[in-house]
């Protein structure tokens, strides 16, 4: 084989634009041309665009780039010949001069290598290869590049981009390009971190199943009721602000943010509802309507609903002069769960009487009554994905999560979780929900709906996980327990990408433990 003389070395500071023009012996085209000619003496010279027009028998379209085309090559020499068609295989097997080992190799490795080098096997390519192989075997062993099989190197269009993409970027075309080699890849369960990335110490966080002391605003501010005080934790700056102090004679029993995220409602042990402007840390109004503690609060677009141990639910309009504009009576025991639907048309309430009721905007009595639970119903969550889908969870004696269609008044499903269901929240990014539990396992479970398969079980709290709230971006949850800690978990993906990347938006990039006050 002829060897090209090495190019003279360039100085380190030499500019490529000022270098001498390459000699014909060192150009890439001459290297490509000289190498085959030295090795393949029988190969005809390459046609050039400046040559005479081709005859009608061979209309080859030439491009301005040299791209090898191996479709006409004798691949049997490399044990990479494509599989023959049925007729060609029969003819080849019946020919008297066919050797016993002439069958093309069909191992997965050869199939993969053949598809990677020469592209997918199509019927027209199989037919052309079969014709080439049969003519080659009948005429005897002909050298590579003989006129019977065509030249190995030929000017032709570029290799399809789909083949390159599947080879080098791990695309999803493997099943087409490499049939029988790659198996289907399942998406698999999403990986959810099993430990919290942040822990806040929350002294005096009460261990009471019937209270709701944690809520997360649309402005990314977390409100927590600790004893007789309410604290605000800014998730962006990690700044803690003391909003109010009720004094030694009263305690905080519930907190709830308005939908706009600027006003916070506080329910007290003495039956008062206070509304605070969080931006100015100023109390706007106090409504003294209930006779006993207020353990549940829920905002709609224009109303604030409060549920009390006095068994009633009151609707408040802070724009009106009266303390409340309507009263809902129906529960036989303390109201401990309240949630408005996303369209603000239905209110779901749960009580210590094991009842789940659904009210409309103007009803004084429940329009739907569900009595299947056998323990207190505190955990309530409306689905953001399907209108009228309601989830509820029962206490220690029940341990079940139940699903209801409030549009058709149907009980859809029931799942026994094995422990007290304290809270439920639905992801707005994916069709999944989270439940927190008390006796006896104190765990947090991420479920996929509607199969209700467990995606993750998170542990870390040493007391019942009584409090739960979700961040405004829908990716992070915070849980609170009687162990006086608040723990932050990344459980849901972002709405666009299926990877959790909300750490920077809520002010934490690694595990941190600090105090809420």
CSV table of C-alpha atoms in Angstrom, one decimal, residues 13-390:
chain,number,residue,atom,x,y,z
A,13,UNK,CA,1.8,30.5,16.6
A,14,UNK,CA,1.1,29.9,12.9
A,15,UNK,CA,-2.4,31.1,11.8
A,16,UNK,CA,-4.4,28.6,9.8
A,17,UNK,CA,-5.6,31.3,7.4
A,18,UNK,CA,-2.0,32.2,6.4
A,19,UNK,CA,-0.8,28.7,5.8
A,20,UNK,CA,0.2,27.6,2.3
A,21,UNK,CA,-2.4,26.1,0.0
A,22,UNK,CA,-2.3,22.3,0.3
A,23,UNK,CA,-0.7,20.4,-2.4
A,24,UNK,CA,-2.7,18.0,-4.5
A,25,UNK,CA,-1.0,15.0,-2.8
A,26,UNK,CA,-2.2,16.1,0.6
A,27,UNK,CA,-5.9,17.0,-0.1
A,28,UNK,CA,-8.5,14.7,1.5
A,29,UNK,CA,-10.0,13.9,-1.9
A,30,UNK,CA,-6.7,12.7,-3.3
A,31,UNK,CA,-6.2,10.6,-0.2
A,32,UNK,CA,-9.6,9.0,-0.6
A,33,UNK,CA,-8.9,8.4,-4.3
A,34,UNK,CA,-5.4,7.1,-3.9
A,35,UNK,CA,-6.2,4.6,-1.2
A,36,UNK,CA,-8.8,2.6,-3.1
A,37,UNK,CA,-6.9,2.7,-6.3
A,38,UNK,CA,-3.8,1.3,-4.7
A,39,UNK,CA,-5.7,-1.4,-3.0
A,40,UNK,CA,-8.5,-2.1,-5.5
A,41,UNK,CA,-6.8,-2.2,-8.9
A,42,UNK,CA,-10.0,-3.4,-10.7
A,43,UNK,CA,-12.1,-0.4,-9.5
A,44,UNK,CA,-13.2,1.9,-12.3
A,45,UNK,CA,-12.2,5.6,-12.0
A,46,UNK,CA,-14.8,7.8,-10.2
A,47,UNK,CA,-16.9,9.9,-12.5
A,48,UNK,CA,-16.8,13.6,-12.0
A,49,UNK,CA,-19.4,16.3,-12.5
A,50,UNK,CA,-17.4,17.7,-15.4
A,51,UNK,CA,-17.4,14.4,-17.4
A,52,UNK,CA,-19.7,13.6,-20.2
A,53,UNK,CA,-23.4,13.1,-19.5
A,54,UNK,CA,-24.2,9.6,-18.4
A,55,UNK,CA,-26.0,7.1,-20.6
A,56,UNK,CA,-29.7,6.4,-20.1
A,57,UNK,CA,-28.8,2.9,-18.8
A,58,UNK,CA,-27.1,4.4,-15.7
A,59,UNK,CA,-28.6,7.6,-14.4
A,60,UNK,CA,-26.6,8.2,-11.2
A,61,UNK,CA,-27.2,11.5,-9.4
A,62,UNK,CA,-24.0,13.0,-8.0
A,63,UNK,CA,-23.8,15.4,-5.1
A,64,UNK,CA,-21.0,17.8,-4.1
A,65,UNK,CA,-19.9,15.6,-1.2
A,66,UNK,CA,-18.2,12.2,-1.1
A,67,UNK,CA,-20.4,10.0,0.9
A,68,UNK,CA,-19.9,6.2,0.8
A,69,UNK,CA,-22.8,4.0,-0.4
A,70,UNK,CA,-22.4,0.4,0.5
A,71,UNK,CA,-25.8,-1.0,-0.6
A,72,UNK,CA,-24.1,-2.8,-3.5
A,73,UNK,CA,-21.2,-4.2,-1.6
A,74,UNK,CA,-20.5,-7.9,-1.2
A,75,UNK,CA,-21.2,-7.9,2.5
A,76,UNK,CA,-20.9,-11.7,2.7
A,77,UNK,CA,-17.2,-11.3,2.9
A,78,UNK,CA,-17.6,-9.6,6.3
A,79,UNK,CA,-20.4,-12.0,7.5
A,80,UNK,CA,-22.7,-9.0,7.5
A,81,UNK,CA,-24.9,-9.8,4.5
A,82,UNK,CA,-28.5,-9.0,5.1
A,83,UNK,CA,-31.0,-11.8,5.4
A,84,UNK,CA,-32.1,-13.1,2.0
A,85,UNK,CA,-35.7,-13.2,1.0
A,86,UNK,CA,-37.6,-16.5,1.1
A,87,UNK,CA,-37.3,-17.2,-2.7
A,88,UNK,CA,-33.6,-16.2,-2.8
A,89,UNK,CA,-32.8,-18.3,0.2
A,90,UNK,CA,-34.5,-21.3,-1.4
A,91,UNK,CA,-32.6,-20.7,-4.7
A,92,UNK,CA,-29.3,-20.3,-2.9
A,93,UNK,CA,-29.8,-23.4,-0.9
A,94,UNK,CA,-30.8,-25.5,-3.9
A,95,UNK,CA,-27.8,-24.4,-6.0
A,96,UNK,CA,-25.3,-27.2,-6.4
A,97,UNK,CA,-22.3,-25.0,-5.9
A,98,UNK,CA,-23.5,-23.3,-2.7
A,99,UNK,CA,-21.2,-24.1,0.2
A,100,UNK,CA,-22.6,-25.3,3.4
A,101,UNK,CA,-21.5,-22.3,5.4
A,102,UNK,CA,-22.8,-19.6,3.1
A,103,UNK,CA,-25.8,-18.7,5.2
A,104,UNK,CA,-25.5,-15.1,6.4
A,105,UNK,CA,-24.8,-14.7,10.1
A,106,UNK,CA,-28.0,-13.8,12.0
A,107,UNK,CA,-26.6,-13.3,15.5
A,108,UNK,CA,-27.9,-10.2,17.4
A,109,UNK,CA,-24.4,-8.7,17.3
A,110,UNK,CA,-24.2,-9.1,13.5
A,111,UNK,CA,-27.7,-7.8,13.1
A,112,UNK,CA,-26.9,-4.7,15.2
A,113,UNK,CA,-23.6,-4.1,13.5
A,114,UNK,CA,-25.2,-4.5,10.0
A,115,UNK,CA,-28.0,-2.1,10.9
A,116,UNK,CA,-25.6,0.4,12.4
A,117,UNK,CA,-23.3,0.4,9.4
A,118,UNK,CA,-25.8,0.1,6.5
A,119,UNK,CA,-29.1,1.4,7.9
A,120,UNK,CA,-32.3,-0.5,8.4
A,121,UNK,CA,-33.1,-3.5,6.2
A,122,UNK,CA,-35.9,-2.7,3.8
A,123,UNK,CA,-37.6,-5.1,1.2
A,124,UNK,CA,-35.9,-3.3,-1.7
A,125,UNK,CA,-32.5,-3.6,-0.1
A,126,UNK,CA,-33.1,-7.3,0.7
A,127,UNK,CA,-34.0,-8.0,-2.9
A,128,UNK,CA,-31.0,-6.1,-4.3
A,129,UNK,CA,-28.6,-7.8,-1.9
A,130,UNK,CA,-30.1,-11.2,-2.7
A,131,UNK,CA,-29.5,-10.5,-6.4
A,132,UNK,CA,-26.0,-9.4,-5.8
A,133,UNK,CA,-25.1,-12.4,-3.6
A,134,UNK,CA,-26.7,-14.9,-6.1
A,135,UNK,CA,-24.8,-13.4,-9.0
A,136,UNK,CA,-21.6,-13.3,-7.0
A,137,UNK,CA,-21.9,-17.0,-6.0
A,138,UNK,CA,-22.7,-18.1,-9.5
A,139,UNK,CA,-19.8,-16.3,-11.1
A,140,UNK,CA,-17.3,-17.4,-8.4
A,141,UNK,CA,-15.5,-15.3,-5.9
A,142,UNK,CA,-15.1,-11.9,-7.5
A,143,UNK,CA,-12.9,-9.2,-6.0
A,144,UNK,CA,-14.5,-6.4,-4.0
A,145,UNK,CA,-15.5,-3.6,-6.2
A,146,UNK,CA,-15.9,-5.6,-9.4
A,147,UNK,CA,-18.6,-4.6,-11.9
A,148,UNK,CA,-20.8,-7.4,-10.7
A,149,UNK,CA,-21.3,-5.9,-7.3
A,150,UNK,CA,-20.5,-2.3,-7.9
A,151,UNK,CA,-17.8,-0.1,-6.3
A,152,UNK,CA,-17.7,0.1,-2.5
A,153,UNK,CA,-17.4,3.9,-2.6
A,154,UNK,CA,-19.9,5.8,-4.6
A,155,UNK,CA,-21.3,9.4,-4.6
A,156,UNK,CA,-24.8,9.4,-3.2
A,157,UNK,CA,-27.1,11.2,-0.9
A,158,UNK,CA,-26.4,11.5,2.8
A,159,UNK,CA,-27.3,8.7,5.3
A,160,UNK,CA,-30.7,9.3,6.8
A,161,UNK,CA,-30.6,11.5,9.9
A,162,UNK,CA,-32.9,9.1,11.8
A,163,UNK,CA,-30.2,6.4,11.7
A,164,UNK,CA,-27.6,8.8,13.1
A,165,UNK,CA,-29.9,10.0,15.8
A,166,UNK,CA,-30.8,6.5,17.0
A,167,UNK,CA,-27.1,5.6,17.0
A,168,UNK,CA,-25.6,8.5,18.8
A,169,UNK,CA,-28.3,10.2,20.8
A,170,UNK,CA,-30.1,7.2,22.2
A,171,UNK,CA,-33.4,8.1,20.5
A,172,UNK,CA,-36.5,6.0,20.4
A,173,UNK,CA,-35.9,4.6,16.8
A,174,UNK,CA,-34.0,1.5,17.9
A,175,UNK,CA,-37.0,-0.8,17.4
A,176,UNK,CA,-37.2,0.3,13.7
A,177,UNK,CA,-33.5,0.4,12.9
A,178,UNK,CA,-32.6,-2.7,14.9
A,179,UNK,CA,-35.6,-5.1,14.9
A,180,UNK,CA,-35.3,-8.0,17.2
A,181,UNK,CA,-32.2,-6.5,19.0
A,182,UNK,CA,-33.6,-3.9,21.3
A,183,UNK,CA,-36.4,-4.6,23.7
A,184,UNK,CA,-39.1,-2.1,24.6
A,185,UNK,CA,-38.0,0.2,27.4
A,186,UNK,CA,-40.7,1.0,30.0
A,187,UNK,CA,-40.9,4.4,31.6
A,188,UNK,CA,-40.6,2.8,35.1
A,189,UNK,CA,-41.6,4.5,38.4
A,190,UNK,CA,-40.3,8.0,39.0
A,191,UNK,CA,-37.5,8.2,41.6
A,192,UNK,CA,-38.7,10.1,44.7
A,193,UNK,CA,-36.1,11.1,47.4
A,194,UNK,CA,-36.8,9.1,50.5
A,195,UNK,CA,-35.5,11.8,52.9
A,196,UNK,CA,-36.5,15.4,53.4
A,197,UNK,CA,-34.2,18.1,52.1
A,198,UNK,CA,-35.0,20.5,54.8
A,199,UNK,CA,-36.3,20.3,58.4
A,200,UNK,CA,-37.6,23.2,60.5
A,201,UNK,CA,-38.0,22.9,64.3
A,202,UNK,CA,-41.4,24.0,65.3
A,203,UNK,CA,-41.7,24.2,69.1
A,204,UNK,CA,-45.2,23.9,70.6
A,205,UNK,CA,-46.7,22.4,67.4
A,206,UNK,CA,-49.7,20.6,68.8
A,207,UNK,CA,-50.3,16.9,68.5
A,208,UNK,CA,-54.1,17.2,67.9
A,209,UNK,CA,-55.8,15.3,65.0
A,210,UNK,CA,-58.7,17.8,64.7
A,211,UNK,CA,-56.5,20.9,64.1
A,212,UNK,CA,-55.1,22.4,60.8
A,213,UNK,CA,-52.1,24.5,61.7
A,214,UNK,CA,-50.0,24.6,58.5
A,215,UNK,CA,-50.9,26.2,55.1
A,216,UNK,CA,-48.8,27.4,52.1
A,217,UNK,CA,-49.8,30.5,50.2
A,218,UNK,CA,-49.7,31.3,46.5
A,219,UNK,CA,-47.0,33.8,47.3
A,220,UNK,CA,-44.7,31.0,48.6
A,221,UNK,CA,-45.1,31.9,52.3
A,222,UNK,CA,-45.7,29.2,54.9
A,223,UNK,CA,-48.0,29.9,57.8
A,224,UNK,CA,-47.7,27.9,61.0
A,225,UNK,CA,-49.6,28.0,64.2
A,226,UNK,CA,-47.4,27.4,67.3
A,227,UNK,CA,-49.2,27.7,70.6
A,228,UNK,CA,-50.8,31.1,70.8
A,229,UNK,CA,-48.7,32.6,67.9
A,230,UNK,CA,-48.7,32.5,64.1
A,231,UNK,CA,-45.4,32.6,62.3
A,232,UNK,CA,-44.7,33.2,58.6
A,233,UNK,CA,-41.8,31.5,56.8
A,234,UNK,CA,-40.8,32.9,53.4
A,235,UNK,CA,-39.7,30.0,51.3
A,236,UNK,CA,-37.7,32.2,49.0
A,237,UNK,CA,-35.6,34.0,51.6
A,238,UNK,CA,-36.1,31.6,54.6
A,239,UNK,CA,-37.1,34.7,56.6
A,240,UNK,CA,-39.3,34.1,59.6
A,241,UNK,CA,-41.9,36.7,60.7
A,242,UNK,CA,-44.1,36.6,63.7
A,243,UNK,CA,-47.6,37.6,62.5
A,244,UNK,CA,-49.6,37.6,65.7
A,245,UNK,CA,-49.8,36.6,69.4
A,246,UNK,CA,-53.2,35.7,70.8
A,247,UNK,CA,-52.2,36.0,74.4
A,248,UNK,CA,-52.2,33.5,77.2
A,249,UNK,CA,-55.9,33.0,77.1
A,250,UNK,CA,-56.2,31.7,73.6
A,251,UNK,CA,-54.5,29.4,71.2
A,252,UNK,CA,-54.3,28.9,67.4
A,253,UNK,CA,-56.4,26.0,66.1
A,254,UNK,CA,-56.4,26.6,62.3
A,255,UNK,CA,-54.8,28.8,59.6
A,256,UNK,CA,-55.8,29.3,56.0
A,257,UNK,CA,-54.6,31.5,53.2
A,258,UNK,CA,-56.9,33.3,50.8
A,259,UNK,CA,-56.5,32.3,47.1
A,260,UNK,CA,-54.6,35.5,46.3
A,261,UNK,CA,-52.1,34.8,49.0
A,262,UNK,CA,-52.2,38.2,50.8
A,263,UNK,CA,-54.7,37.5,53.6
A,264,UNK,CA,-54.5,34.9,56.2
A,265,UNK,CA,-57.4,33.6,58.3
A,266,UNK,CA,-56.7,32.4,61.9
A,267,UNK,CA,-59.2,30.2,63.8
A,268,UNK,CA,-58.8,30.3,67.6
A,269,UNK,CA,-59.8,28.1,70.5
A,270,UNK,CA,-62.3,30.7,71.7
A,271,UNK,CA,-64.3,30.5,68.5
A,272,UNK,CA,-63.0,33.6,66.8
A,273,UNK,CA,-62.0,34.1,63.2
A,274,UNK,CA,-59.3,36.7,62.6
A,275,UNK,CA,-58.3,37.9,59.2
A,276,UNK,CA,-54.8,39.4,58.8
A,277,UNK,CA,-53.1,41.3,56.0
A,278,UNK,CA,-49.8,39.4,55.8
A,279,UNK,CA,-48.0,42.0,53.8
A,280,UNK,CA,-48.5,44.6,56.5
A,281,UNK,CA,-48.8,42.2,59.5
A,282,UNK,CA,-52.0,44.0,60.4
A,283,UNK,CA,-55.3,42.5,61.5
A,284,UNK,CA,-58.2,43.5,59.3
A,285,UNK,CA,-61.2,42.0,61.1
A,286,UNK,CA,-62.3,39.7,64.0
A,287,UNK,CA,-65.5,37.7,63.7
A,288,UNK,CA,-66.9,36.1,66.9
A,289,UNK,CA,-69.6,33.7,65.6
A,290,UNK,CA,-68.7,30.2,66.8
A,291,UNK,CA,-69.2,29.1,70.4
A,292,UNK,CA,-66.3,26.7,70.4
A,293,UNK,CA,-62.9,26.2,68.8
A,294,UNK,CA,-62.5,26.5,65.0
A,295,UNK,CA,-60.4,23.6,63.7
A,296,UNK,CA,-61.0,24.0,59.9
A,297,UNK,CA,-60.9,27.0,57.5
A,298,UNK,CA,-61.5,27.1,53.7
A,299,UNK,CA,-61.5,30.0,51.3
A,300,UNK,CA,-63.4,30.3,48.0
A,301,UNK,CA,-63.2,33.2,45.6
A,302,UNK,CA,-65.3,35.5,47.8
A,303,UNK,CA,-66.2,33.5,51.0
A,304,UNK,CA,-64.4,32.3,54.0
A,305,UNK,CA,-65.9,29.1,55.5
A,306,UNK,CA,-65.1,28.0,59.1
A,307,UNK,CA,-65.9,24.7,60.8
A,308,UNK,CA,-66.1,24.4,64.6
A,309,UNK,CA,-66.5,22.0,67.4
A,310,UNK,CA,-70.0,23.5,67.8
A,311,UNK,CA,-71.0,21.3,64.8
A,312,UNK,CA,-71.7,24.2,62.4
A,313,UNK,CA,-70.1,25.7,59.3
A,314,UNK,CA,-70.3,29.4,58.8
A,315,UNK,CA,-69.8,31.4,55.6
A,316,UNK,CA,-68.1,34.8,56.1
A,317,UNK,CA,-67.9,37.6,53.7
A,318,UNK,CA,-65.2,40.1,55.0
A,319,UNK,CA,-66.8,42.8,52.8
A,320,UNK,CA,-70.1,42.5,54.6
A,321,UNK,CA,-70.9,44.1,58.0
A,322,UNK,CA,-72.3,40.9,59.5
A,323,UNK,CA,-70.0,38.4,61.1
A,324,UNK,CA,-71.4,35.6,58.8
A,325,UNK,CA,-73.9,35.5,55.9
A,326,UNK,CA,-75.1,31.9,56.2
A,327,UNK,CA,-74.9,28.9,58.6
A,328,UNK,CA,-74.7,25.2,57.5
A,329,UNK,CA,-76.0,22.6,59.9
A,330,UNK,CA,-75.8,18.9,59.4
A,331,UNK,CA,-72.9,17.4,61.3
A,332,UNK,CA,-73.5,15.7,64.7
A,333,UNK,CA,-70.0,16.3,66.0
A,334,UNK,CA,-67.0,18.5,65.5
A,335,UNK,CA,-66.2,19.7,61.9
A,336,UNK,CA,-62.5,18.9,61.3
A,337,UNK,CA,-62.2,19.0,57.5
A,338,UNK,CA,-63.3,21.7,54.9
A,339,UNK,CA,-62.3,22.0,51.2
A,340,UNK,CA,-63.9,24.1,48.4
A,341,UNK,CA,-63.8,22.6,44.9
A,342,UNK,CA,-61.5,24.2,42.3
A,343,UNK,CA,-64.5,25.8,40.6
A,344,UNK,CA,-65.8,27.2,44.0
A,345,UNK,CA,-69.2,25.6,43.5
A,346,UNK,CA,-69.0,22.7,46.0
A,347,UNK,CA,-67.8,22.6,49.6
A,348,UNK,CA,-66.9,19.2,51.1
A,349,UNK,CA,-66.9,18.9,54.9
A,350,UNK,CA,-65.8,16.1,57.2
A,351,UNK,CA,-66.6,15.6,60.8
A,352,UNK,CA,-66.0,13.5,63.9
A,353,UNK,CA,-69.4,11.9,63.3
A,354,UNK,CA,-67.8,9.8,60.5
A,355,UNK,CA,-69.7,11.7,57.9
A,356,UNK,CA,-68.6,13.4,54.6
A,357,UNK,CA,-71.0,16.0,53.3
A,358,UNK,CA,-71.1,18.0,50.0
A,359,UNK,CA,-72.8,21.4,49.9
A,360,UNK,CA,-73.4,23.9,47.1
A,361,UNK,CA,-73.0,27.6,47.2
A,362,UNK,CA,-76.6,28.3,48.3
A,363,UNK,CA,-77.7,25.3,50.3
A,364,UNK,CA,-78.3,25.3,54.0
A,365,UNK,CA,-78.3,21.5,54.1
A,366,UNK,CA,-76.0,19.0,52.4
A,367,UNK,CA,-76.8,18.0,48.9
A,368,UNK,CA,-74.7,14.8,49.1
A,369,UNK,CA,-74.2,12.6,52.2
A,370,UNK,CA,-71.6,9.8,52.4
A,371,UNK,CA,-71.6,7.6,55.4
A,372,UNK,CA,-69.2,4.8,54.4
A,373,UNK,CA,-66.4,5.9,56.6
A,374,UNK,CA,-66.2,4.4,60.1
A,375,UNK,CA,-64.0,7.0,61.8
A,376,UNK,CA,-63.5,10.8,61.8
A,377,UNK,CA,-63.1,12.4,58.3
A,378,UNK,CA,-60.4,15.1,58.4
A,379,UNK,CA,-58.5,14.3,55.1
A,380,UNK,CA,-60.4,15.8,52.1
A,381,UNK,CA,-59.0,16.7,48.6
A,382,UNK,CA,-60.6,17.7,45.3
A,383,UNK,CA,-59.0,16.5,42.1
A,384,UNK,CA,-57.6,19.3,39.9
A,385,UNK,CA,-57.7,17.0,36.9
A,386,UNK,CA,-61.3,15.6,36.9
A,387,UNK,CA,-64.4,17.7,37.7
A,388,UNK,CA,-66.3,16.3,40.7
A,389,UNK,CA,-63.7,13.8,41.8
A,390,UNK,CA,-63.3,13.9,45.6
